[in-house]
Coordinates of C-alpha atoms and ligand atoms in Angstrom, one line a residue:
X14 CA -23.8 8.3 15.2
X15 CA -26.1 7.9 12.2
X16 CA -24.5 6.3 9.2
X17 CA -24.1 8.4 6.0
X18 CA -24.1 5.3 3.7
X19 CA -22.6 2.5 5.7
X20 CA -21.5 1.6 9.2
X21 CA -19.5 -1.2 10.5
X22 CA -20.9 -0.9 13.9
X23 CA -24.7 -0.4 13.5
X24 CA -25.9 0.1 17.1
X25 CA -22.8 -1.3 18.5
X26 CA -19.8 0.2 20.3
X27 CA -17.3 -1.4 18.0
X28 CA -17.1 -3.2 14.6
X29 CA -15.6 -6.4 15.9
X30 CA -18.7 -8.4 14.7
X31 CA -18.5 -7.0 11.3
X32 CA -14.9 -8.5 10.8
X33 CA -16.2 -11.7 11.8
X34 CA -19.2 -11.6 9.5
X35 CA -17.1 -10.5 6.4
X36 CA -14.5 -13.1 7.2
X37 CA -17.1 -15.8 7.3
X38 CA -18.9 -14.6 4.2
X39 CA -15.7 -14.4 2.2
X40 CA -15.2 -18.1 3.1
X41 CA -18.7 -18.8 1.6
X42 CA -17.9 -16.6 -1.5
X43 CA -14.8 -18.6 -2.0
X44 CA -16.4 -22.0 -1.6
X45 CA -19.1 -20.9 -4.1
X46 CA -16.5 -20.1 -6.7
X47 CA -15.1 -23.6 -6.7
X48 CA -17.5 -24.9 -9.4
X49 CA -18.2 -21.5 -11.1
X50 CA -15.3 -19.0 -11.2
X51 CA -12.4 -21.0 -9.9
X52 CA -12.0 -23.1 -13.1
X53 CA -12.0 -20.0 -15.1
X54 CA -9.3 -18.2 -12.8
X55 CA -7.3 -21.5 -13.0
X56 CA -7.3 -21.6 -16.7
X57 CA -6.4 -17.8 -16.9
X58 CA -3.5 -18.6 -14.5
X59 CA -2.2 -21.2 -16.9
X60 CA -2.6 -18.8 -19.8
X61 CA -0.6 -15.9 -18.1
X62 CA 2.1 -18.5 -17.1
X63 CA 2.3 -20.1 -20.6
X64 CA 2.8 -16.6 -22.3
X65 CA 4.7 -15.2 -19.4
X66 CA 2.4 -12.1 -19.5
X67 CA 3.0 -11.1 -15.9
X68 CA 4.5 -12.2 -12.6
X69 CA 1.8 -14.7 -11.3
X70 CA -0.3 -13.6 -8.4
X71 CA -2.3 -15.4 -5.7
X72 CA -5.4 -17.0 -7.1
X73 CA -7.6 -14.8 -4.7
X74 CA -6.6 -11.9 -6.8
X75 CA -7.9 -13.3 -10.1
X76 CA -11.1 -14.5 -8.3
X77 CA -11.6 -10.9 -7.0
X78 CA -11.0 -9.7 -10.7
X79 CA -13.7 -11.9 -11.9
X80 CA -16.2 -10.9 -9.2
X81 CA -15.4 -7.3 -9.9
X82 CA -16.0 -7.7 -13.5
X83 CA -19.4 -9.2 -12.9
X84 CA -20.5 -6.6 -10.3
X85 CA -19.2 -3.5 -12.4
X86 CA -20.6 -5.0 -15.6
X87 CA -24.0 -5.3 -13.9
X88 CA -23.7 -1.8 -12.3
X89 CA -22.3 0.2 -15.3
X90 CA -22.5 -1.6 -18.7
X91 CA -25.9 -0.2 -19.5
X92 CA -24.7 3.4 -18.8
X93 CA -21.2 2.9 -20.5
X94 CA -22.8 1.3 -23.7
X95 CA -25.3 4.2 -24.1
X96 CA -22.4 6.6 -24.4
X97 CA -21.5 6.7 -28.1
X98 CA -19.0 9.6 -28.2
X99 CA -17.1 11.0 -25.4
X100 CA -13.6 12.5 -24.8
X101 CA -12.5 9.2 -23.2
X102 CA -8.8 9.8 -23.4
X103 CA -8.9 13.4 -22.3
X104 CA -11.0 12.3 -19.3
X105 CA -8.6 9.4 -18.5
X106 CA -5.6 11.8 -18.9
X107 CA -7.2 14.3 -16.6
X108 CA -7.7 11.6 -13.9
X109 CA -3.9 11.1 -14.2
X110 CA -3.1 14.9 -14.1
X111 CA -5.0 15.4 -10.9
X112 CA -2.7 12.8 -9.0
X113 CA 0.4 14.5 -10.4
X114 CA -0.5 18.2 -10.1
X115 CA -2.0 18.8 -6.6
X116 CA -2.0 22.6 -7.0
X117 CA -4.3 22.5 -10.0
X118 CA -6.3 19.6 -8.8
X119 CA -9.4 21.7 -7.9
X120 CA -9.6 23.1 -11.4
X121 CA -9.2 19.6 -13.0
X122 CA -11.8 18.3 -10.7
X123 CA -14.2 21.1 -11.6
X124 CA -13.7 20.4 -15.2
X125 CA -13.9 16.6 -15.0
X126 CA -17.2 16.9 -12.9
X127 CA -18.7 18.9 -15.9
X128 CA -17.3 16.5 -18.5
X129 CA -18.3 13.4 -16.7
X130 CA -21.9 14.4 -16.3
X131 CA -22.1 15.8 -19.7
X132 CA -20.5 12.8 -21.6
X133 CA -20.3 9.7 -19.3
X134 CA -23.5 9.7 -17.5
X135 CA -26.4 10.1 -19.9
X136 CA -29.9 10.3 -18.6
X137 CA -30.9 7.1 -20.2
X138 CA -29.2 3.7 -20.3
X139 CA -29.0 1.0 -22.7
X140 CA -30.2 -2.6 -21.8
X141 CA -27.1 -4.3 -20.2
X142 CA -26.4 -7.5 -22.2
X143 CA -25.9 -10.3 -19.9
X144 CA -23.4 -12.0 -22.3
X145 CA -20.9 -9.3 -23.5
X146 CA -19.1 -9.2 -26.8
X147 CA -15.4 -8.4 -26.9
X148 CA -16.2 -5.2 -28.5
X149 CA -18.6 -4.1 -25.8
X150 CA -16.0 -5.0 -23.3
X151 CA -13.4 -2.8 -25.1
X152 CA -15.9 0.2 -25.0
X153 CA -16.9 -0.4 -21.3
X154 CA -13.1 -0.5 -20.3
X155 CA -12.6 2.7 -22.0
X156 CA -15.5 4.2 -20.0
X157 CA -14.1 2.7 -16.8
X158 CA -10.7 4.3 -17.3
X159 CA -12.3 7.8 -18.4
X160 CA -14.4 7.8 -15.0
X161 CA -10.9 7.7 -13.1
X162 CA -12.9 5.5 -10.5
X163 CA -12.2 2.1 -12.0
X164 CA -8.6 2.5 -13.6
X165 CA -7.0 -0.3 -11.7
X166 CA -9.9 -2.5 -12.6
X167 CA -9.8 -1.5 -16.3
X168 CA -6.1 -2.4 -16.5
X169 CA -6.9 -5.9 -15.2
X170 CA -10.0 -6.4 -17.3
X171 CA -8.1 -5.6 -20.5
X172 CA -5.7 -8.4 -19.7
X173 CA -8.6 -10.7 -19.2
X174 CA -10.1 -9.7 -22.5
X175 CA -6.7 -10.9 -24.1
X176 CA -7.5 -14.4 -22.7
X177 CA -11.2 -14.2 -23.7
X178 CA -10.1 -13.4 -27.2
X179 CA -8.5 -16.9 -27.5
X180 CA -11.8 -18.7 -26.8
X181 CA -14.5 -19.9 -29.1
X182 CA -18.1 -18.5 -29.1
X183 CA -19.3 -21.5 -27.2
X184 CA -16.6 -21.3 -24.5
X185 CA -17.2 -17.5 -24.0
X186 CA -20.9 -18.1 -23.6
X187 CA -20.0 -20.6 -20.7
X188 CA -17.7 -18.2 -19.1
X189 CA -20.0 -15.2 -19.2
X190 CA -23.0 -17.3 -18.1
X191 CA -21.0 -18.5 -15.1
X192 CA -20.0 -14.9 -14.2
X193 CA -23.6 -13.7 -14.5
X194 CA -25.0 -16.4 -12.4
X195 CA -22.3 -15.9 -9.8
X196 CA -23.0 -12.1 -9.7
X197 CA -26.7 -12.8 -9.3
X198 CA -25.9 -15.1 -6.3
X199 CA -23.6 -12.6 -4.9
X200 CA -25.9 -9.8 -5.0
X201 CA -28.6 -11.8 -3.2
X202 CA -26.3 -13.5 -0.6
X203 CA -24.3 -10.4 0.2
X204 CA -27.5 -8.5 1.2
X205 CA -28.3 -11.2 3.7
X206 CA -24.6 -11.5 5.0
X207 CA -23.6 -7.9 4.9
X208 CA -26.8 -5.9 4.4
X209 CA -27.1 -4.6 8.0
X210 CA -24.0 -2.6 7.4
X211 CA -25.1 -0.8 4.3
X212 CA -28.7 0.0 5.2
X213 CA -28.5 3.6 4.4
X214 CA -26.9 3.4 0.9
X215 CA -30.2 3.4 -1.1
X216 CA -31.7 6.2 1.0
X217 CA -28.6 8.4 0.6
X218 CA -28.4 8.0 -3.1
X219 CA -32.1 8.8 -3.6
X220 CA -32.0 11.8 -1.3
X221 CA -28.7 13.2 -2.5
X222 CA -28.6 12.4 -6.2
X223 CA -29.1 16.0 -7.3
X224 CA -26.5 17.2 -5.0
X225 CA -23.8 15.3 -6.9
X226 CA -24.8 16.3 -10.5
X227 CA -21.8 18.0 -12.2
X228 CA -19.4 16.9 -9.4
X229 CA -16.2 14.9 -9.9
X230 CA -17.0 12.5 -7.0
X231 CA -20.5 11.8 -8.5
X232 CA -19.8 8.1 -9.3
X233 CA -17.8 7.5 -6.1
X234 CA -20.5 8.8 -3.8
X235 CA -23.4 7.2 -5.6
X236 CA -22.1 3.5 -5.5
X237 CA -24.6 0.9 -5.3
X238 CA -25.1 -1.5 -2.4
X239 CA -23.7 -4.4 -4.3
X240 CA -20.4 -2.4 -4.9
X241 CA -20.1 -1.7 -1.2
X242 CA -20.4 -5.6 -0.6
X243 CA -18.0 -6.2 -3.4
X244 CA -15.4 -3.9 -1.7
X245 CA -16.0 -5.4 1.7
X246 CA -15.3 -8.9 0.4
X247 CA -12.6 -7.5 -1.9
X248 CA -10.7 -6.0 1.0
X249 CA -10.7 -9.3 2.7
X250 CA -9.6 -11.2 -0.3
X251 CA -6.8 -8.8 -0.7
X252 CA -5.7 -9.2 2.9
X253 CA -5.5 -12.9 2.2
X254 CA -3.7 -12.5 -1.1
X255 CA -1.0 -10.0 -0.1
X256 CA -0.5 -11.3 3.5
X257 CA 2.8 -13.3 3.0
X258 CA 4.3 -10.6 0.8
X259 CA 3.3 -8.0 3.4
X260 CA 4.8 -9.9 6.3
X261 CA 8.1 -10.2 4.4
X262 CA 8.7 -6.4 4.2
X263 CA 11.3 -4.9 6.4
X264 CA 9.4 -1.7 7.3
X265 CA 5.7 -1.4 8.2
X266 CA 3.8 1.9 7.8
X267 CA 0.2 2.8 8.4
X268 CA -1.6 5.1 6.0
X269 CA -4.8 6.8 7.3
X270 CA -7.1 9.3 5.5
X271 CA -7.1 13.0 6.4
X272 CA -10.8 12.6 7.5
X273 CA -9.6 10.8 10.7
X274 CA -8.3 14.1 12.0
X275 CA -9.9 16.0 14.8
X276 CA -9.0 19.1 12.9
X277 CA -9.1 19.0 9.2
X278 CA -8.4 22.7 8.6
X279 CA -5.4 24.9 9.4
X280 CA -5.7 24.0 13.1
X281 CA -4.3 20.5 12.2
X282 CA -0.5 21.1 12.7
X283 CA 0.6 17.9 10.7
X284 CA 3.8 18.4 8.7
X285 CA 4.2 17.8 5.1
X286 CA 6.7 15.2 4.1
X287 CA 7.4 13.4 0.8
X288 CA 4.8 10.7 1.3
X289 CA 2.0 12.6 2.9
X290 CA 1.6 14.4 6.3
X291 CA 3.0 13.5 9.8
X292 CA 0.9 14.2 12.7
X293 CA 2.6 16.9 15.1
X294 CA 0.4 15.9 18.1
X295 CA -1.4 19.1 18.5
X296 CA -4.6 17.4 20.0
X297 CA -4.2 14.6 22.6
X298 CA -7.5 13.0 21.8
X299 CA -7.0 13.0 18.0
X300 CA -7.4 9.5 16.7
X301 CA -4.3 10.0 14.5
X302 CA -2.2 11.2 17.3
X303 CA -3.1 8.2 19.3
X304 CA -2.1 5.8 16.5
X305 CA 1.2 7.8 16.2
X306 CA 1.9 7.1 19.9
X307 CA 1.1 3.3 19.3
X308 CA 3.5 3.5 16.3
X309 CA 6.3 5.0 18.3
X310 CA 6.0 2.1 20.9
X311 CA 5.6 -0.6 18.3
X312 CA 8.0 0.5 15.6
X313 CA 5.7 1.7 12.7
X314 CA 5.2 5.2 11.2
X315 CA 1.8 6.7 10.5
X316 CA 1.3 8.9 7.5
X317 CA -1.8 11.0 6.8
X318 CA -2.9 10.6 3.1
X319 CA -5.1 13.6 2.6
X320 CA -6.2 12.5 -0.9
X321 CA -6.5 9.1 -2.5
X322 CA -4.5 10.5 -5.3
X323 CA -1.5 10.8 -3.1
X324 CA -0.9 7.1 -3.1
X325 CA 1.3 7.5 -6.2
X326 CA 3.9 9.2 -3.8
X327 CA 4.5 5.6 -2.4
X328 CA 6.3 4.2 -5.5
X329 CA 9.3 2.5 -4.0
X330 CA 12.8 4.0 -4.5
X331 CA 15.7 1.7 -5.5
X332 CA 18.0 0.6 -2.7
X333 CA 15.4 1.3 0.0
X334 CA 14.3 -1.4 2.2
X335 CA 11.0 -3.0 1.2
X336 CA 8.0 -1.3 2.9
X337 CA 4.7 -2.9 3.6
X338 CA 1.6 -0.7 4.4
X339 CA -1.6 -1.2 6.2
X340 CA -3.9 1.4 4.7
X341 CA -7.4 2.6 5.8
X342 CA -10.0 4.3 3.6
X343 CA -13.8 4.3 3.3
X344 CA -15.4 1.3 1.5
X345 CA -15.9 3.0 -1.8
X346 CA -12.0 3.7 -2.4
X347 CA -10.2 1.0 -0.5
X348 CA -10.0 -1.8 -3.0
X349 CA -8.9 0.6 -5.9
X350 CA -6.2 1.8 -3.6
X351 CA -4.9 -1.6 -2.6
X352 CA -4.6 -2.5 -6.3
X353 CA -2.9 0.8 -7.0
X354 CA -0.2 0.1 -4.3
X355 CA 0.1 -3.4 -5.7
X356 CA 1.0 -1.8 -9.1
X357 CA 3.7 0.1 -7.3
X358 CA 5.0 -3.1 -5.8
X359 CA 4.0 -2.1 -2.2
X360 CA 2.3 -5.1 -0.4
X361 CA -0.7 -3.7 1.5
X362 CA -3.2 -4.8 4.1
X363 CA -6.3 -2.9 4.5
X364 CA -8.7 -2.0 7.4
X365 CA -12.0 -0.2 6.5
X366 CA -13.0 3.1 8.1
X367 CA -16.0 2.2 10.4
X368 CA -18.0 4.8 8.5
X369 CA -17.6 7.7 6.1
X370 CA -18.1 11.2 7.2
X371 CA -15.8 13.7 5.5
X372 CA -17.0 17.3 4.6
X373 CA -15.5 17.1 1.2
X374 CA -17.5 14.2 -0.1
X375 CA -20.2 13.1 2.2
X376 CA -21.6 15.5 4.9
X377 CA -21.7 19.3 4.9
X378 CA -21.0 19.4 8.6
X379 CA -18.4 16.6 8.3
X380 CA -17.1 14.5 11.4
X381 CA -13.9 12.8 12.2
X382 CA -13.9 9.1 11.0
X383 CA -12.4 6.1 12.8
X384 CA -11.2 2.5 12.3
X385 CA -11.1 -0.6 14.4
X386 CA -7.7 -0.5 16.3
X387 CA -7.9 -4.1 17.2
X388 CA -8.2 -5.1 13.6
X389 CA -5.4 -2.6 12.6
X390 CA -3.1 -4.3 15.2
X391 CA -3.9 -7.8 13.7
X392 CA -3.0 -6.6 10.3
X393 CA 0.3 -4.7 11.2
X394 CA 1.7 -7.6 13.2
X395 CA 2.4 -11.2 12.5
X396 CA -1.1 -12.4 13.6
X397 CA -3.4 -14.7 11.7
X398 CA -5.9 -12.7 9.7
Ligands
SF4_408 S1 -3.1 15.5 16.4 FE1 -2.0 15.4 14.6 S2 -3.5 14.7 13.1 FE2 -4.7 15.4 14.8 S3 -5.3 17.4 14.3 FE3 -3.4 17.5 15.5 S4 -1.7 17.5 14.1 FE4 -3.5 17.0 13.0

């Protein structure tokens, strides 16, 4: 099947080789951080510990935050800084409302699509400063939140900003030079290591740019290649960072997107429950039905999450046994989802969809997506990742 933007199994029958490649590259990324980002992350860790600003997390998470800052700054700072006036707060609130009010979500999305193109994505960009000022970081974080695409990242960058505020101009210069140099290395190295899985991204953006004008998913569907690579490495780093906490949970659940179903319309007989949809087994060959059968034999439940915004339904209730989830989504949304679940105190593991293909965002004809079941099993059970 021809990849829309990415495929984890280009010309192959499965994506096993991808998981080896991304794991190896993530090891290289981590070793490359040792003299560049790791000292900054360690200092930040001590800062958070000294001022008791949060429950301390694994160091991989802080590394991922720094890599994300570098990549997103490179990708969007020029655009965000060109926006002088915009209804930032209204747009950020609308991104929240669309999660809470499913019934009016299509109307909110319609309005957000117009406002985003009208205010957040001007035709011309500013030159991206390699070394940002704190004011510029504030402005870009406001823009990140308003897009609704980078809300979790914005929350984290704002905390980093508090740390950066304690630094002298000379120290800030060193920090941002290290981030900039690392990002440059990451862009070049990730193309070599993972580029074969993202060969169609540029072509897709160039051929479909006009189609996404005025649409709410414009940013999500026109992500740059470096962002795909960031999210691939990010998913691997998250799996490492959240592994112990996930294995300690009493109940395991698998969350899959609606686009994996054989039927996505009313022919799908899945039943609505509080946390999403449960497959009713109407189609023996449906990939979700087969995962459901695997779950019945191995003691885990499978939930269909039709919209990424439904993750908020997973906020744990008091007096409930702790639940861990293995979630799947396409490359552009998985890391944001993992961070959102972390904020709800739900330890997650992730497995990427082998390719994207849903009708709503990617292809007019749409096709059922799939994931690597071997990799899913490794993540669910107590096996080394
Ligand atoms: S088998 Fe389950 S998920 Fe697949 S179409 Fe039928 S009800 Fe929906």
